[in-house]
Structures are given as C-alpha cells and as structure tokens.
PDB file of C-alpha atoms in Angstrom:
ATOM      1  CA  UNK A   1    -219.743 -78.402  50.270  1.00 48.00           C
ATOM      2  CA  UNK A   2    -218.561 -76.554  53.120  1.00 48.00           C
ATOM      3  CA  UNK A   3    -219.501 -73.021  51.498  1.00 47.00           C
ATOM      4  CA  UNK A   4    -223.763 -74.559  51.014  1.00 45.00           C
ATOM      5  CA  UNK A   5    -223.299 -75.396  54.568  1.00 42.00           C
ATOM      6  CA  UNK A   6    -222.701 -72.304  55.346  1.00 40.00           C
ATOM      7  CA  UNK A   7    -225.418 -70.466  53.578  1.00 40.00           C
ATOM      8  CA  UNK A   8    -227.697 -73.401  54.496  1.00 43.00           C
ATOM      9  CA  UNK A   9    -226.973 -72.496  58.813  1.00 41.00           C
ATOM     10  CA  UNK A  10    -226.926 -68.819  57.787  1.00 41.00           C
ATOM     11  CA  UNK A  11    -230.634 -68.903  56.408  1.00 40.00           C
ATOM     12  CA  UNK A  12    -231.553 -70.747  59.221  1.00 40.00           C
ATOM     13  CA  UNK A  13    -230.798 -68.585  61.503  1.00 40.00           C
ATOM     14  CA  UNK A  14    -232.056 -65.543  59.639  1.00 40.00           C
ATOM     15  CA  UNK A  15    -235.520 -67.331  59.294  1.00 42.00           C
ATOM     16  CA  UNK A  16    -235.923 -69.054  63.029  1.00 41.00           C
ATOM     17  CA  UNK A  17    -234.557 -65.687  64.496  1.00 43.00           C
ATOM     18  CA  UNK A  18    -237.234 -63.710  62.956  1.00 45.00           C
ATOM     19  CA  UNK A  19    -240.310 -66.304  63.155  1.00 41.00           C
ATOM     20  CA  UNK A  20    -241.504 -65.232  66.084  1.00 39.00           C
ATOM     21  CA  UNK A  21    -239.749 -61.934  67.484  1.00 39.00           C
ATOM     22  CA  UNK A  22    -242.015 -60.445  70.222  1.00 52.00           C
ATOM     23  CA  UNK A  23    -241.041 -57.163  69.912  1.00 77.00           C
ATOM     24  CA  UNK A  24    -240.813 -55.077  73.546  1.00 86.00           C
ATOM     25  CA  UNK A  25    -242.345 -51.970  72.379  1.00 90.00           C
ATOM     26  CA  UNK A  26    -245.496 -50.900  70.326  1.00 86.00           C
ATOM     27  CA  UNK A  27    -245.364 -49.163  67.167  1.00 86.00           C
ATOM     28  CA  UNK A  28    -248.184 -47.193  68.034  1.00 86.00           C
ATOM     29  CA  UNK A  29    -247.421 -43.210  68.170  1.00 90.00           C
ATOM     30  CA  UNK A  30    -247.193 -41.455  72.127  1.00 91.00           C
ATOM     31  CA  UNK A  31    -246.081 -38.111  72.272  1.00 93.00           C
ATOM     32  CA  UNK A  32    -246.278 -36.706  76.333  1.00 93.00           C
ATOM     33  CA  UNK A  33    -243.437 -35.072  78.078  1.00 93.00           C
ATOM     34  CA  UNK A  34    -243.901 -33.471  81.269  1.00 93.00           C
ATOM     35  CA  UNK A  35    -241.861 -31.693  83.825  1.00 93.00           C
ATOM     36  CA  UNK A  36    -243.276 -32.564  87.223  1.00 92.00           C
ATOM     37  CA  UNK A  37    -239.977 -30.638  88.889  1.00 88.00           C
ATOM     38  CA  UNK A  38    -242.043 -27.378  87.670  1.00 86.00           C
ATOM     39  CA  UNK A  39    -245.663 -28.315  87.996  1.00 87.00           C
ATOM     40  CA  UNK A  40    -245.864 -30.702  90.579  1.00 90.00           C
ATOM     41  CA  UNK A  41    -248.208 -34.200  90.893  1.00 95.00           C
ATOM     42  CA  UNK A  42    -247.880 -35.394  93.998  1.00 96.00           C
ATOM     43  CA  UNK A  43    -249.486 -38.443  91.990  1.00 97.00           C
ATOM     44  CA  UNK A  44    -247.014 -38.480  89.326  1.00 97.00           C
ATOM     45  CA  UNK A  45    -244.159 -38.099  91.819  1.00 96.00           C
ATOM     46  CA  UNK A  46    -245.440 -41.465  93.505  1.00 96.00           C
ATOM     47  CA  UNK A  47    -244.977 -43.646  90.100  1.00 96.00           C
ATOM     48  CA  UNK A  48    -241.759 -41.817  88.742  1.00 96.00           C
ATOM     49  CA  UNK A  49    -239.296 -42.629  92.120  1.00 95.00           C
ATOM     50  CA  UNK A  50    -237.555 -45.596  91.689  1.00 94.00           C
ATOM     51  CA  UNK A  51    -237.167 -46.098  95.203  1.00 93.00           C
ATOM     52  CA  UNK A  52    -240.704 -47.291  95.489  1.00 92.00           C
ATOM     53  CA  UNK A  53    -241.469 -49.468  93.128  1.00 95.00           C
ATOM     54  CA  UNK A  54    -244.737 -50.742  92.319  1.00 96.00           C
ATOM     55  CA  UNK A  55    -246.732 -47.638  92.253  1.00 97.00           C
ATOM     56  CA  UNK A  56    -247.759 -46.812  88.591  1.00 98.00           C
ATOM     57  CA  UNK A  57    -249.757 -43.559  87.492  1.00 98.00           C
ATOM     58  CA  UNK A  58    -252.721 -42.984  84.627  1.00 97.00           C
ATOM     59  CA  UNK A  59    -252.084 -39.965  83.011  1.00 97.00           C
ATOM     60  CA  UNK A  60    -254.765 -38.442  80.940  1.00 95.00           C
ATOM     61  CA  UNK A  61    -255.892 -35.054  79.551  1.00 92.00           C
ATOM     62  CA  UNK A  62    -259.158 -33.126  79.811  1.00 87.00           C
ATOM     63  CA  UNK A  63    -260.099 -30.465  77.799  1.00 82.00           C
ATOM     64  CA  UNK A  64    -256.689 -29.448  76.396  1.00 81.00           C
ATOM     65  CA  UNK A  65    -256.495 -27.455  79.308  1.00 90.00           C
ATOM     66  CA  UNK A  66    -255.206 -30.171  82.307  1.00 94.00           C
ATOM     67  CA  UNK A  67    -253.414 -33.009  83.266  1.00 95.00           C
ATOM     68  CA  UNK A  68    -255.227 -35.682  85.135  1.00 96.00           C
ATOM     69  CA  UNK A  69    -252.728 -38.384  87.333  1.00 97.00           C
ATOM     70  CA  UNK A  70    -254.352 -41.376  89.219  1.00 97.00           C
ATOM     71  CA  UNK A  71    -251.985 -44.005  91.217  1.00 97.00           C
ATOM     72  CA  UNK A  72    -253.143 -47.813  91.447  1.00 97.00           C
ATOM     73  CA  UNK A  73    -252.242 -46.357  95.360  1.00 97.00           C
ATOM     74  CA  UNK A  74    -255.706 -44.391  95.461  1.00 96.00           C
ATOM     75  CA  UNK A  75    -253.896 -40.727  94.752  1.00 97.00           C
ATOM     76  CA  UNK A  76    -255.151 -38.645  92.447  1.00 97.00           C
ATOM     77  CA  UNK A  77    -254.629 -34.996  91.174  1.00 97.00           C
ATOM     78  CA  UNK A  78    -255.485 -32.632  88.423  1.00 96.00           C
ATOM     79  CA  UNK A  79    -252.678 -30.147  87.227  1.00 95.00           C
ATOM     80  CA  UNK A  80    -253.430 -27.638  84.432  1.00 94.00           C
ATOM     81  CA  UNK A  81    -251.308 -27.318  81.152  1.00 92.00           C
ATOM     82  CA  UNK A  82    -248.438 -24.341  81.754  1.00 90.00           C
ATOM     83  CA  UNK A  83    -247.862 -22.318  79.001  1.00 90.00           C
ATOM     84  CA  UNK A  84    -244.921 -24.263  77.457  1.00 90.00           C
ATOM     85  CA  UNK A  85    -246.964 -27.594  77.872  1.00 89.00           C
ATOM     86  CA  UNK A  86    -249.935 -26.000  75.663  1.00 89.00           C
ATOM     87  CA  UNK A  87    -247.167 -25.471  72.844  1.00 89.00           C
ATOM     88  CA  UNK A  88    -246.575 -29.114  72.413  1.00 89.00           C
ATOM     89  CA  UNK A  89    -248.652 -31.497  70.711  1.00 88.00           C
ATOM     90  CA  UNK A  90    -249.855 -34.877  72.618  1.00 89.00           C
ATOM     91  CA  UNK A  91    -250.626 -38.060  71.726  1.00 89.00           C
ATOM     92  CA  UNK A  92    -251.223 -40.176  75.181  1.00 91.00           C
ATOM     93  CA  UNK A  93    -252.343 -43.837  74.568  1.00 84.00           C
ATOM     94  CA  UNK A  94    -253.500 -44.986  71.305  1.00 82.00           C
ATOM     95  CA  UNK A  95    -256.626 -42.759  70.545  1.00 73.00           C
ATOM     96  CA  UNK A  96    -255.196 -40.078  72.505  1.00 70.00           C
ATOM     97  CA  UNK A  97    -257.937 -39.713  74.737  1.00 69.00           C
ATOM     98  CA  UNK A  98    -257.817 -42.963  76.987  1.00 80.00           C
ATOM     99  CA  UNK A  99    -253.799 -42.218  78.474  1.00 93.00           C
ATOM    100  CA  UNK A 100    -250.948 -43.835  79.399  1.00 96.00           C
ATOM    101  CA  UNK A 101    -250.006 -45.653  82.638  1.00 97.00           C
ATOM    102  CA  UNK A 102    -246.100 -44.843  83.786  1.00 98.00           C
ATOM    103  CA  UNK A 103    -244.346 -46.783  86.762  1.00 97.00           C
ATOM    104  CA  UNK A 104    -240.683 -48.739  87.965  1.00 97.00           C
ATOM    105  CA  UNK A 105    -241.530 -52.402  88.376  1.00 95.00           C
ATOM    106  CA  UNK A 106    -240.550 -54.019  91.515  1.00 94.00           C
ATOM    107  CA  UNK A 107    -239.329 -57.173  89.908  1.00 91.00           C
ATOM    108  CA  UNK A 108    -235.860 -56.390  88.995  1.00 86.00           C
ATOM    109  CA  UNK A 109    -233.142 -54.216  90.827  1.00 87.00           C
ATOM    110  CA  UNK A 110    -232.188 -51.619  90.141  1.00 91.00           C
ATOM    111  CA  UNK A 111    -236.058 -51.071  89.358  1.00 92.00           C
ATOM    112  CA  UNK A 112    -237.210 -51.190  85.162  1.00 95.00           C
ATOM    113  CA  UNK A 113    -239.294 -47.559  84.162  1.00 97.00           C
ATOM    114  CA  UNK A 114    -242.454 -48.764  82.305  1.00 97.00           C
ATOM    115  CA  UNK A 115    -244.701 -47.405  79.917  1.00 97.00           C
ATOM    116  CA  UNK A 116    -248.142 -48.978  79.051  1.00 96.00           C
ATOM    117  CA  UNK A 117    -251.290 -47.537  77.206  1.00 94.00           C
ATOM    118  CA  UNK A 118    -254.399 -47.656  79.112  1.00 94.00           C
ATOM    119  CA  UNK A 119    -256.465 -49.924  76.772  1.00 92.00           C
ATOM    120  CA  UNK A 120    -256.744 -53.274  76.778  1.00 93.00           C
ATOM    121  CA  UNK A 121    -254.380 -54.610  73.813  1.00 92.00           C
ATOM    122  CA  UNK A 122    -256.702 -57.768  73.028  1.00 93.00           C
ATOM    123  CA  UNK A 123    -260.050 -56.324  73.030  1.00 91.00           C
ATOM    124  CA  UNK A 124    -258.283 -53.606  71.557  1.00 85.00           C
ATOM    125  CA  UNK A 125    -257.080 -54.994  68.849  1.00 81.00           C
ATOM    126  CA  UNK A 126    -260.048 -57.268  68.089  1.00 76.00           C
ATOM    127  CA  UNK A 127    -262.506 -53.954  68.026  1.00 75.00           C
ATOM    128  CA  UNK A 128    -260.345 -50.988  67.285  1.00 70.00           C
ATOM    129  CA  UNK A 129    -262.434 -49.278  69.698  1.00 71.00           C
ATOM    130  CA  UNK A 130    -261.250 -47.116  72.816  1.00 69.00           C
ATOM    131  CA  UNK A 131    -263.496 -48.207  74.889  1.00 73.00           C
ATOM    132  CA  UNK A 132    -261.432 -51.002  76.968  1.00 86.00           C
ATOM    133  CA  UNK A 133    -259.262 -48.670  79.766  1.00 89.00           C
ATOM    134  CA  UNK A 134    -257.964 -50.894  82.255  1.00 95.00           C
ATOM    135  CA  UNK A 135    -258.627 -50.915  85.968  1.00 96.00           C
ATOM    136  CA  UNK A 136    -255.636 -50.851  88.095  1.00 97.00           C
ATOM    137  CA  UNK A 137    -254.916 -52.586  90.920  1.00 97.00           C
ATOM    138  CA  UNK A 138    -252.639 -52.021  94.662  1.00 96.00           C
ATOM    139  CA  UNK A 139    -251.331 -55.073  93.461  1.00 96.00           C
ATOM    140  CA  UNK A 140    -249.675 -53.935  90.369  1.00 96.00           C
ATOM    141  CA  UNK A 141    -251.758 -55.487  88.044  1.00 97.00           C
ATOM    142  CA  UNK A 142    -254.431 -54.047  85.400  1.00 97.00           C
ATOM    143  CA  UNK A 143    -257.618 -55.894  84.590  1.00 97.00           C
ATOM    144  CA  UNK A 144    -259.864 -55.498  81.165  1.00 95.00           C
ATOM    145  CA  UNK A 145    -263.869 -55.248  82.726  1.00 92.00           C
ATOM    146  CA  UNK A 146    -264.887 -56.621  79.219  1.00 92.00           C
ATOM    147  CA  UNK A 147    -262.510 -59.466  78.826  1.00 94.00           C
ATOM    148  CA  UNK A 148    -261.275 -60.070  82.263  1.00 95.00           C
ATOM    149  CA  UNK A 149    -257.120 -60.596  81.540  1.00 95.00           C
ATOM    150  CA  UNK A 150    -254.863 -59.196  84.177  1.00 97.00           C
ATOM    151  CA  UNK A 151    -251.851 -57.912  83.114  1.00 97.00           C
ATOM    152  CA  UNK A 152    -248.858 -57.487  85.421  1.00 97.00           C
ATOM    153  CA  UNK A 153    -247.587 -54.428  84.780  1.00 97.00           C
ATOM    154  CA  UNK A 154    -244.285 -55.186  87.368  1.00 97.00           C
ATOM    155  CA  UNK A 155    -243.012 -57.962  84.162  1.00 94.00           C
ATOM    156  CA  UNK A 156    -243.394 -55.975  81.308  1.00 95.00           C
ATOM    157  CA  UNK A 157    -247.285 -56.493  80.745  1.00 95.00           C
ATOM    158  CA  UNK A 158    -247.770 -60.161  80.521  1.00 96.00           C
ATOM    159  CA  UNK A 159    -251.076 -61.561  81.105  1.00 95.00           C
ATOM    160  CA  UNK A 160    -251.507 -63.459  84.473  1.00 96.00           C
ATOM    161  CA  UNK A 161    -255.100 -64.190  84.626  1.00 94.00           C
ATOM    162  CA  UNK A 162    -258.072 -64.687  81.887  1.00 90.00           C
ATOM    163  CA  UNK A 163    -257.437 -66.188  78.489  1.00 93.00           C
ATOM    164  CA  UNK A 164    -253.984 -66.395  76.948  1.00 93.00           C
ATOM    165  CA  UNK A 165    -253.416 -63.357  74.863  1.00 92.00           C
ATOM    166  CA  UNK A 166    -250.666 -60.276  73.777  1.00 94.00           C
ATOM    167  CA  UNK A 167    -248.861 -58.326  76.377  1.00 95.00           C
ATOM    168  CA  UNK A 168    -250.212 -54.520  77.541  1.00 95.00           C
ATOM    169  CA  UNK A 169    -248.674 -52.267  74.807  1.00 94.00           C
ATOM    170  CA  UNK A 170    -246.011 -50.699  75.610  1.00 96.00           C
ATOM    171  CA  UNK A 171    -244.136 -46.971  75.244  1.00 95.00           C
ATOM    172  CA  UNK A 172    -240.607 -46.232  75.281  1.00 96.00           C
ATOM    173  CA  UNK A 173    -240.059 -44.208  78.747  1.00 96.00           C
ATOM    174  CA  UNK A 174    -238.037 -42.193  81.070  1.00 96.00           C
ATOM    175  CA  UNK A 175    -237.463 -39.746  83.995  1.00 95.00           C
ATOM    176  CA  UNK A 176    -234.451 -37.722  84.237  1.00 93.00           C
ATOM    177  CA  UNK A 177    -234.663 -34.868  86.246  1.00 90.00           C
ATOM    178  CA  UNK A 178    -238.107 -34.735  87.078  1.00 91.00           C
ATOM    179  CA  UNK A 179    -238.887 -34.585  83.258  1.00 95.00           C
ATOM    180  CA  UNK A 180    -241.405 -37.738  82.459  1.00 96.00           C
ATOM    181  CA  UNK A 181    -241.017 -38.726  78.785  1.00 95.00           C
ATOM    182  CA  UNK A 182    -243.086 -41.062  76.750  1.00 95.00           C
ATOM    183  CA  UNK A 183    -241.933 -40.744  73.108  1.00 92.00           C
ATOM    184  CA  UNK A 184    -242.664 -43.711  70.439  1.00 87.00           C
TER     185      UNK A 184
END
C-alpha cells in the first residue's frame, strides 16, 4: 500500500507541477550582440547601467547598415554597423524588423537586466502580424495603441492596465563589459 502511495503523490506532483508552468522566457529566436564599449550609444549606455534603473532602450536596425537606440527617457541615437557587427547575423524581436527593448528594473536590488520584444504579445499572438510595437513610457511601462494593455516592464512584463492577458515576451539578456547580449 505504501509503495501506490507513493507513485500515487509522485504523479501528482509531476502533473500539478507542470499544469500551468509560466515559463520566464520566450521561445522565440533573438540573435543581437553589441559592444557599446567600442561604438558608443549614449542611448544604449542609459538602459545598460544598473545604477539607474528604470531607463530601458528600443533597439532596432535600418537598412543593414545602422543601429537605431531610443530610451523611454526621450534619448535617441543612430550608430552604424562596424565591420565586425556586419559579419554577424541578427534577429532583433520576433520578425526581426520591429526590435527589442533592453533595461535593469528598479523593483528589486541589486537591479534585474531585462529583455522584451517590441510587439505587443496579445495582439501579437492573436494576428501574427508585426504591426503592434509598443509605446514606451518615463514611467517604465509600454502600452499596445491597438489594444491598450500596459505592461510594466520594471516586473518582468506583466500587464497593469487593459484586459487581462500574457506577459511582454521576453529574451534572455546581459551586459558584461560593455558587451549587450540578447541570445534566445
């Protein structure tokens, strides 16, 4: 008896634990490294200190040919590709044309290095289209113009305002050295 009571608690578990994971990152592919120590974004800078939290940064591409970094801060910049970054392949946000949005929360201490795509995941995912970039805010939110859901991109993406719905997706992240790395 004891040994089905065992198997009968083991299953349990196995099924109720893997109901309803939320899983913290997408399984979308993002491919964008960049080494700001070398090419310099005062923009990009802003969003990868961890000393001042709250500031996150778009990052784009135009043309093959530059970088484009915008802060929810108002600073913007436009940095063109060096000749190692023109030998990598990109993939930044999930039709590789809308970009990613990098930034340290300023929720937890020490401060949490996030990476989000630009689109809206719910209209997103309901239309497959890339035509839902987010507005940021000074605030440290992100709002859909088509759906209206802000997203607080400080606490991992969760929606704060609009209709219930799945968190911003999000990128596995860092910044060592200057070196900005968004790799899923």
């Amino acid at each position: 008896m004891k040994r089905h009571t065992y198997y009968i608690i083991a299953l349990l578990t196995l099924f109720t634990a893997c109901g309803d994971a939320d899983f913290e990152y997408s399984g979308y592919p993002c491919y964008f490294t960049f080494n700001n120590s070398a090419s310099q974004s005062p923009a990009l800078a802003s969003a990868t200190n961890p000393g001042s939290p709250g500031i996150f940064c778009r990052i784009t591409m135009s043309g093959g040919a530059y970088f484009n970094f915008a802060t929810n801060q108002g600073l913007s910049d436009r940095v063109p590709l060096t000749a190692i970054d023109k030998q990598r392949e990109y993939r930044i946000g999930v039709y590789n044309d809308t970009g990613i949005i990098v930034g340290y929360g300023n929720l937890n201490n020490p401060a949490t290095f996030y990476a989000y795509d630009s689109q809206c995941p719910n209209c997103f995912e309901s239309s497959n289209l890339p035509r839902y970039q987010l507005t940021m805010h000074t605030d440290g939110t992100a709002e859909c113009g088509s759906c209206h859901r802000k997203y607080d991109m400080n606490n991992g993406g969760l929606v704060v305002s609009g209709d219930a719905g799945d968190k911003l997706i999000r990128y596995h992240g860092s910044t060592i050295g200057g070196v900005v790395s968004v790799i899923n």
